[in-house]
mmCIF file with all atom_site columns, C-alpha atoms in Angstrom:
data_model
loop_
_atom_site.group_PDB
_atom_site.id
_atom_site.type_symbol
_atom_site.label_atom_id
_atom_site.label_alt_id
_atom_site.label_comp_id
_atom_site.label_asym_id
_atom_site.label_entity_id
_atom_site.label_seq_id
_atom_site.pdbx_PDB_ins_code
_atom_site.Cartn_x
_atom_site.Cartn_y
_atom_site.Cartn_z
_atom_site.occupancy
_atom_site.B_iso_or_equiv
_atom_site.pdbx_formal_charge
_atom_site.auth_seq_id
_atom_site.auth_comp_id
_atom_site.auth_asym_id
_atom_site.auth_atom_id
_atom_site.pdbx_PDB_model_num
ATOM 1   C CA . UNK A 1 1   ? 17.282  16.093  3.469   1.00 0.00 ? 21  UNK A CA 1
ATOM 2   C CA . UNK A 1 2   ? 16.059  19.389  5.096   1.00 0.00 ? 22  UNK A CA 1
ATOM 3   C CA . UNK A 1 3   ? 19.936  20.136  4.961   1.00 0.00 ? 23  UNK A CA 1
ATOM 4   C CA . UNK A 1 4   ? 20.676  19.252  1.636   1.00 0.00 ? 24  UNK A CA 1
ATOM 5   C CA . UNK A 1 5   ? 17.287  21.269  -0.212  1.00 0.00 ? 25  UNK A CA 1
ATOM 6   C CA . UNK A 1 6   ? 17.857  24.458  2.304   1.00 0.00 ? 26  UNK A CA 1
ATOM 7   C CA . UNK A 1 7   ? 14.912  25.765  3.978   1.00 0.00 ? 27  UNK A CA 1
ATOM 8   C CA . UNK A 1 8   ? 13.358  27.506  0.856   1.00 0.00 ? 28  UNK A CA 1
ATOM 9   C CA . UNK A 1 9   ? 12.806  24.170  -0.729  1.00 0.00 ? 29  UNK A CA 1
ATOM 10  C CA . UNK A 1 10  ? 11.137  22.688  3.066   1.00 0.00 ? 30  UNK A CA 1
ATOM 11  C CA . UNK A 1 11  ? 8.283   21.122  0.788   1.00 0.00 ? 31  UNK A CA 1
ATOM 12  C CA . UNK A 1 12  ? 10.725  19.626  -2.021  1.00 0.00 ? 32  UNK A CA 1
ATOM 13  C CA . UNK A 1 13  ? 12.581  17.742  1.249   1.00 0.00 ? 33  UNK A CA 1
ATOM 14  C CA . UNK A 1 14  ? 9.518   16.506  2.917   1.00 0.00 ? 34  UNK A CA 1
ATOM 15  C CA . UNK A 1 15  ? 8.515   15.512  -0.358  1.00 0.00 ? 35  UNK A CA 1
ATOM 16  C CA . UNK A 1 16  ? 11.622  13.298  -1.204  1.00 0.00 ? 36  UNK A CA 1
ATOM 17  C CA . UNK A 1 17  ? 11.356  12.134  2.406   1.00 0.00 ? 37  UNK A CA 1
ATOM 18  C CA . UNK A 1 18  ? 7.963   10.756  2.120   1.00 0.00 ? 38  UNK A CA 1
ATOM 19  C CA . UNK A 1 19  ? 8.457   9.282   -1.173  1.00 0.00 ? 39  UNK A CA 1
ATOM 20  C CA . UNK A 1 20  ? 12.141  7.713   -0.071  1.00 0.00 ? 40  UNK A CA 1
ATOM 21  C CA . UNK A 1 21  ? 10.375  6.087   3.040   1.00 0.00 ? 41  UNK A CA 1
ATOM 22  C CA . UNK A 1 22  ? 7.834   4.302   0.423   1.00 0.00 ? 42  UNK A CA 1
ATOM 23  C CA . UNK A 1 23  ? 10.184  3.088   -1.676  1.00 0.00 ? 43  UNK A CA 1
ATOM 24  C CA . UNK A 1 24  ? 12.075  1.744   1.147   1.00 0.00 ? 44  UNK A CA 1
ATOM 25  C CA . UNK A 1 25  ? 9.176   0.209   2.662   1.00 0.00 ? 45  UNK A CA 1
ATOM 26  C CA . UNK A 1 26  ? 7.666   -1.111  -0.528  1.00 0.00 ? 46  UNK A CA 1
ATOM 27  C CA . UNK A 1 27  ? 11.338  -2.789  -1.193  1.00 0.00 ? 47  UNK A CA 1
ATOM 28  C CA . UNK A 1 28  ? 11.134  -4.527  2.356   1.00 0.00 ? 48  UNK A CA 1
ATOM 29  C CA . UNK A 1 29  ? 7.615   -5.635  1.619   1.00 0.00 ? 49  UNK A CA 1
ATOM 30  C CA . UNK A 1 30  ? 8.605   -6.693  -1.490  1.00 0.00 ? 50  UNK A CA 1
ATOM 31  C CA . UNK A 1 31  ? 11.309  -8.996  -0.206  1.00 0.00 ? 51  UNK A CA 1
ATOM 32  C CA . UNK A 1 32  ? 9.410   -10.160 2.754   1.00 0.00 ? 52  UNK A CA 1
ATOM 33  C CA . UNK A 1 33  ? 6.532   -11.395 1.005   1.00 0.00 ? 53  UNK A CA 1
ATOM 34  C CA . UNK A 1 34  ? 7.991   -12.044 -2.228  1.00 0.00 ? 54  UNK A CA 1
ATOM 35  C CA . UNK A 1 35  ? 4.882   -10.038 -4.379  1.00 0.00 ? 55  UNK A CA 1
ATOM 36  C CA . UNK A 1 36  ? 5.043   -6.596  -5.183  1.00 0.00 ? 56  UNK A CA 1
ATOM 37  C CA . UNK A 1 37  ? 2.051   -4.529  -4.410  1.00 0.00 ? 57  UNK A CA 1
ATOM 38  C CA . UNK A 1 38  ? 2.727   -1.123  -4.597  1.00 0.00 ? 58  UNK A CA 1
ATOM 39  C CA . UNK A 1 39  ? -0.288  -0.085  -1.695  1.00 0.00 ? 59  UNK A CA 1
ATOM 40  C CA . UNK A 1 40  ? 2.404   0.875   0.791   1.00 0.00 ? 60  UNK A CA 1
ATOM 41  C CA . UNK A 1 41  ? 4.024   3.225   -1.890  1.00 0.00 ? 61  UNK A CA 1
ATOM 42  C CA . UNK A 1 42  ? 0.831   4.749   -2.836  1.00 0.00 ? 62  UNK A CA 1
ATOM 43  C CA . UNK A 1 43  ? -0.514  5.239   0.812   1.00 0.00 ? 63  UNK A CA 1
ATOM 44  C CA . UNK A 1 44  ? 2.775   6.965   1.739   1.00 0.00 ? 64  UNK A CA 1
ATOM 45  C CA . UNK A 1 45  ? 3.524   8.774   -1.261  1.00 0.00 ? 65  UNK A CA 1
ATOM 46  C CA . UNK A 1 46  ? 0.264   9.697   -2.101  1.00 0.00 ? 66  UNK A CA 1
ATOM 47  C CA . UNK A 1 47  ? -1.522  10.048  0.969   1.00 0.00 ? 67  UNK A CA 1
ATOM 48  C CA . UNK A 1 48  ? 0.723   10.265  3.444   1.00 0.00 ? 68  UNK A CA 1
ATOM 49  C CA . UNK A 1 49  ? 1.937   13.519  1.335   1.00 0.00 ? 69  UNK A CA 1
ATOM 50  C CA . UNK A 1 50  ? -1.615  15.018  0.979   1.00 0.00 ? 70  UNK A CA 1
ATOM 51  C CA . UNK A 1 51  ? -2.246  14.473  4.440   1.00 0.00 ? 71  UNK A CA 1
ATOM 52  C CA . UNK A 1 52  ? 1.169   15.874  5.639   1.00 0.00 ? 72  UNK A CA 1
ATOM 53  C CA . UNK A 1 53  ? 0.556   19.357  3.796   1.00 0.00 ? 73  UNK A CA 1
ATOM 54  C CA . UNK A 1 54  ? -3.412  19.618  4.554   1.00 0.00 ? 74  UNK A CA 1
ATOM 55  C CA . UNK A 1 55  ? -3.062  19.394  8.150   1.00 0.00 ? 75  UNK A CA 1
ATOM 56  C CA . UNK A 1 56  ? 0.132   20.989  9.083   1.00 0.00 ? 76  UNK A CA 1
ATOM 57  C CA . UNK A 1 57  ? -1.095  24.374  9.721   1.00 0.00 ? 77  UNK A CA 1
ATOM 58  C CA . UNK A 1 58  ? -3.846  22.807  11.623  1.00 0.00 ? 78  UNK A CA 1
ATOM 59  C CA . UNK A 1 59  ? -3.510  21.764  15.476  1.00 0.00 ? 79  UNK A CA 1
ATOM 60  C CA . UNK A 1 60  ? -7.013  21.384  16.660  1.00 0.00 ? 80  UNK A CA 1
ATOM 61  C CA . UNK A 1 61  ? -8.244  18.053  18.560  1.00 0.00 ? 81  UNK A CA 1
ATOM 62  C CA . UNK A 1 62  ? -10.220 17.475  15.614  1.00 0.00 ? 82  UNK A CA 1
ATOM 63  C CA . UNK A 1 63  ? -7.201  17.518  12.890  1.00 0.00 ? 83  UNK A CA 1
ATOM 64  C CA . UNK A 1 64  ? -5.556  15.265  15.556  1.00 0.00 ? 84  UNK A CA 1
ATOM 65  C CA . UNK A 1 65  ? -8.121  12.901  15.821  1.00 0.00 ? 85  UNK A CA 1
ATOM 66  C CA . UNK A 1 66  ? -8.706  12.636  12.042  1.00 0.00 ? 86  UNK A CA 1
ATOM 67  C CA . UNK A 1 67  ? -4.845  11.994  11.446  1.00 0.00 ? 87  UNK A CA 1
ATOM 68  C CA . UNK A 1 68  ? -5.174  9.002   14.262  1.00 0.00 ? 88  UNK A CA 1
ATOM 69  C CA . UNK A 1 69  ? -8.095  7.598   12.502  1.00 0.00 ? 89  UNK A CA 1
ATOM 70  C CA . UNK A 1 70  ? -6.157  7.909   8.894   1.00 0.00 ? 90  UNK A CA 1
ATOM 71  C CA . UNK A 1 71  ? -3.276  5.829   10.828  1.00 0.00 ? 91  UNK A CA 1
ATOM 72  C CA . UNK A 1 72  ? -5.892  3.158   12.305  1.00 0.00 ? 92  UNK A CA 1
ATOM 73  C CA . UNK A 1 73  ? -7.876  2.511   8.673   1.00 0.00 ? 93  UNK A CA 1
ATOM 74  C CA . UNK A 1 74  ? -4.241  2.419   7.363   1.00 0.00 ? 94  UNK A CA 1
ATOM 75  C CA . UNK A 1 75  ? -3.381  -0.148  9.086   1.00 0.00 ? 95  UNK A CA 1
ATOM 76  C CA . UNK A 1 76  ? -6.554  -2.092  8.241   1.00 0.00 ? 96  UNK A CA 1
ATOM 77  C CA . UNK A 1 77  ? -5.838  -1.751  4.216   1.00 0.00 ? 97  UNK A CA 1
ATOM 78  C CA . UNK A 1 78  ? -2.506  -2.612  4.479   1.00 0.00 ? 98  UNK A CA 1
ATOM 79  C CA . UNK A 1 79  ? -3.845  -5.727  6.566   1.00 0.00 ? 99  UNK A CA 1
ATOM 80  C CA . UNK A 1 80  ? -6.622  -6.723  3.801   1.00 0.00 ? 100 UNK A CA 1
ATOM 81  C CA . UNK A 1 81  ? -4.610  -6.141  0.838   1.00 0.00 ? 101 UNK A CA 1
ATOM 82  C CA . UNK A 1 82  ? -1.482  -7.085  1.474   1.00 0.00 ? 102 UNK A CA 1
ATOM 83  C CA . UNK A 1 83  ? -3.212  -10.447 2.868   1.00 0.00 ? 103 UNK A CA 1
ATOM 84  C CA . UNK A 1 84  ? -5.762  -11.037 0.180   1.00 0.00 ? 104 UNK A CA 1
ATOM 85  C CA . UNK A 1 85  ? -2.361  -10.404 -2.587  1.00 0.00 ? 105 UNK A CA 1
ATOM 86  C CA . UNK A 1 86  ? -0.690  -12.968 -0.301  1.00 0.00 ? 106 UNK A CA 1
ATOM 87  C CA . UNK A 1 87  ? -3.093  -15.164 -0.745  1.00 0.00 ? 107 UNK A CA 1
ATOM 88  C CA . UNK A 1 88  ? -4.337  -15.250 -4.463  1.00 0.00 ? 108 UNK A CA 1
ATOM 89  C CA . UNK A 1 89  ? -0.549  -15.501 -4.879  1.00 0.00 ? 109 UNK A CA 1
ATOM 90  C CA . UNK A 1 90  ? -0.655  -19.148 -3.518  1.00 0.00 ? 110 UNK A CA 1
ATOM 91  C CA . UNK A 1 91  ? -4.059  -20.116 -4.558  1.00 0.00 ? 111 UNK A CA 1
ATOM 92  C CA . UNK A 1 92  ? -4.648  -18.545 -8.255  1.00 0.00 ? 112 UNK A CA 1
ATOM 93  C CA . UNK A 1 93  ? -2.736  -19.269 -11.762 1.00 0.00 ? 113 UNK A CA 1
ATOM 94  C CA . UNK A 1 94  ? -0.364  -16.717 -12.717 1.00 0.00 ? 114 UNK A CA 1
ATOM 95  C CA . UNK A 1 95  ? -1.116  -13.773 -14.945 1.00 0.00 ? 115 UNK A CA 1
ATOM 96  C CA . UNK A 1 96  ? 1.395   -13.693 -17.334 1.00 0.00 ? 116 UNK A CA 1
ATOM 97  C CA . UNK A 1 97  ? 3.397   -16.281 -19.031 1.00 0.00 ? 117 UNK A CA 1
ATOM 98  C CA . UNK A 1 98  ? 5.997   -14.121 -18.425 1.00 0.00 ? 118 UNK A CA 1
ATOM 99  C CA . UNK A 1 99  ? 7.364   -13.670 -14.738 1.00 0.00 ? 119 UNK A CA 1
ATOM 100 C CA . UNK A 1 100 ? 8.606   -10.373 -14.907 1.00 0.00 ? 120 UNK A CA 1
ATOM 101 C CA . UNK A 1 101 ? 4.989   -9.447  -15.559 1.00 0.00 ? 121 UNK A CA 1
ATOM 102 C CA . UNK A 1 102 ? 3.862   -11.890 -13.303 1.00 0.00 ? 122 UNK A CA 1
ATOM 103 C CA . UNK A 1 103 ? 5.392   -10.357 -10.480 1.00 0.00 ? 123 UNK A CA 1
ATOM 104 C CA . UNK A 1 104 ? 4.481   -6.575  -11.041 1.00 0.00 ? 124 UNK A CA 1
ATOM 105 C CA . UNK A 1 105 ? 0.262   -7.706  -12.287 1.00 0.00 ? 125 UNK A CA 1
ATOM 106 C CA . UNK A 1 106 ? -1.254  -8.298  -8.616  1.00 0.00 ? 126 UNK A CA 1
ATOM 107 C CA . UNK A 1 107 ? -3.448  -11.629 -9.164  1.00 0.00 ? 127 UNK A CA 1
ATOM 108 C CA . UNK A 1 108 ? -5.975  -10.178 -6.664  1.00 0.00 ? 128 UNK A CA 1
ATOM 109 C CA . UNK A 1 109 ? -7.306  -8.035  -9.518  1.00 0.00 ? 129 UNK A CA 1
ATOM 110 C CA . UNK A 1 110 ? -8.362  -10.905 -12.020 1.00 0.00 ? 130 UNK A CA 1
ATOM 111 C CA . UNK A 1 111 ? -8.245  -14.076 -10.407 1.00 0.00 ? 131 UNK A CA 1
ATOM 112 C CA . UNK A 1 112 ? -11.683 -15.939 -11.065 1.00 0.00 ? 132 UNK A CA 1
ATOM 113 C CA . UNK A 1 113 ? -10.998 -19.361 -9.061  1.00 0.00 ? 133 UNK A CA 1
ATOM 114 C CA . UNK A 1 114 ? -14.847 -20.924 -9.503  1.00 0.00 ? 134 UNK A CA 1
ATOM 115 C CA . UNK A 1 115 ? -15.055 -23.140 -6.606  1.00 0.00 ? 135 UNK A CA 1
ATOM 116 C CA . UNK A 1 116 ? -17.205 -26.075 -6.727  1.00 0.00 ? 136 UNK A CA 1
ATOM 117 C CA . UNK A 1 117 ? -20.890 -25.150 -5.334  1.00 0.00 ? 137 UNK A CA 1
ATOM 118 C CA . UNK A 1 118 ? -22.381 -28.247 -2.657  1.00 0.00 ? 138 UNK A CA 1
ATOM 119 C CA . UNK A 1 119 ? -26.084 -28.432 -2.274  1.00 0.00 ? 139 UNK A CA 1
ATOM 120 C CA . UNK A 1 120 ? -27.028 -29.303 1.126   1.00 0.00 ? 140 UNK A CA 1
ATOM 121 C CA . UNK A 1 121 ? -26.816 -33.138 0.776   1.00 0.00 ? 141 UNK A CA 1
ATOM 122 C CA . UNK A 1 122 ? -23.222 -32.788 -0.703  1.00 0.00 ? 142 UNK A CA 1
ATOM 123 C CA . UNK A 1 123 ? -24.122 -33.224 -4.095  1.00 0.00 ? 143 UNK A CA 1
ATOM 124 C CA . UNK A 1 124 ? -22.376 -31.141 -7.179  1.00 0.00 ? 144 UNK A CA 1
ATOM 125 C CA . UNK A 1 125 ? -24.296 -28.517 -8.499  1.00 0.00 ? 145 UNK A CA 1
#
């Protein structure tokens, strides 16, 4: 891409980059899992982006250690979301009578599944 852009557009490449890897990993997601939840694509495009211009002049220990961190709490959201998506998916109604817009609304956001409460002899509250 740096090719293609020349090296007065070295932001405009890195930005197509970034955003080209999201798409492509939201896509594999996507088909993977069968949900889309666009938190990959907004952690790389948006994030990943920020993070790529703020500390690239920087080369302390410190910058280092922040970008490691970034990549370890990354991992950790991508873990809980992805999973807790996964899972309304199979255990909450859909959104939308519509697929198309059940597929793109996550059902993480609004699903309200009021399980039954037990008292402690096992009695319906």
């Amino acid at each position: 891409m740096y090719q293609l852009c020349g090296s007065r557009f070295r932001g405009v490449a890195v930005f197509v980059t970034f955003v080209l890897s999201a798409v492509v990993h939201e896509y594999i997601l996507c088909c993977l899992l069968r949900i889309f939840y666009p938190v990959m694509f907004v952690l790389f495009a948006g994030f990943g982006v920020w993070m790529l211009f703020f500390t690239q002049a920087k080369s302390s220990r410190g910058w280092n250690i922040f970008m490691w961190v970034g990549l370890f709490l990354g991992q950790g959201i991508f873990l809980c979301l992805y999973s807790t998506e996964y899972y309304a998916r199979l255990n909450c109604p859909p959104t939308s009578a519509n697929k198309f817009l059940d597929l793109i609304i996550p059902r993480s956001w609004n699903c309200y599944v009021i399980q039954p409460v037990l008292d402690g002899t096992g009695v319906l509250v």
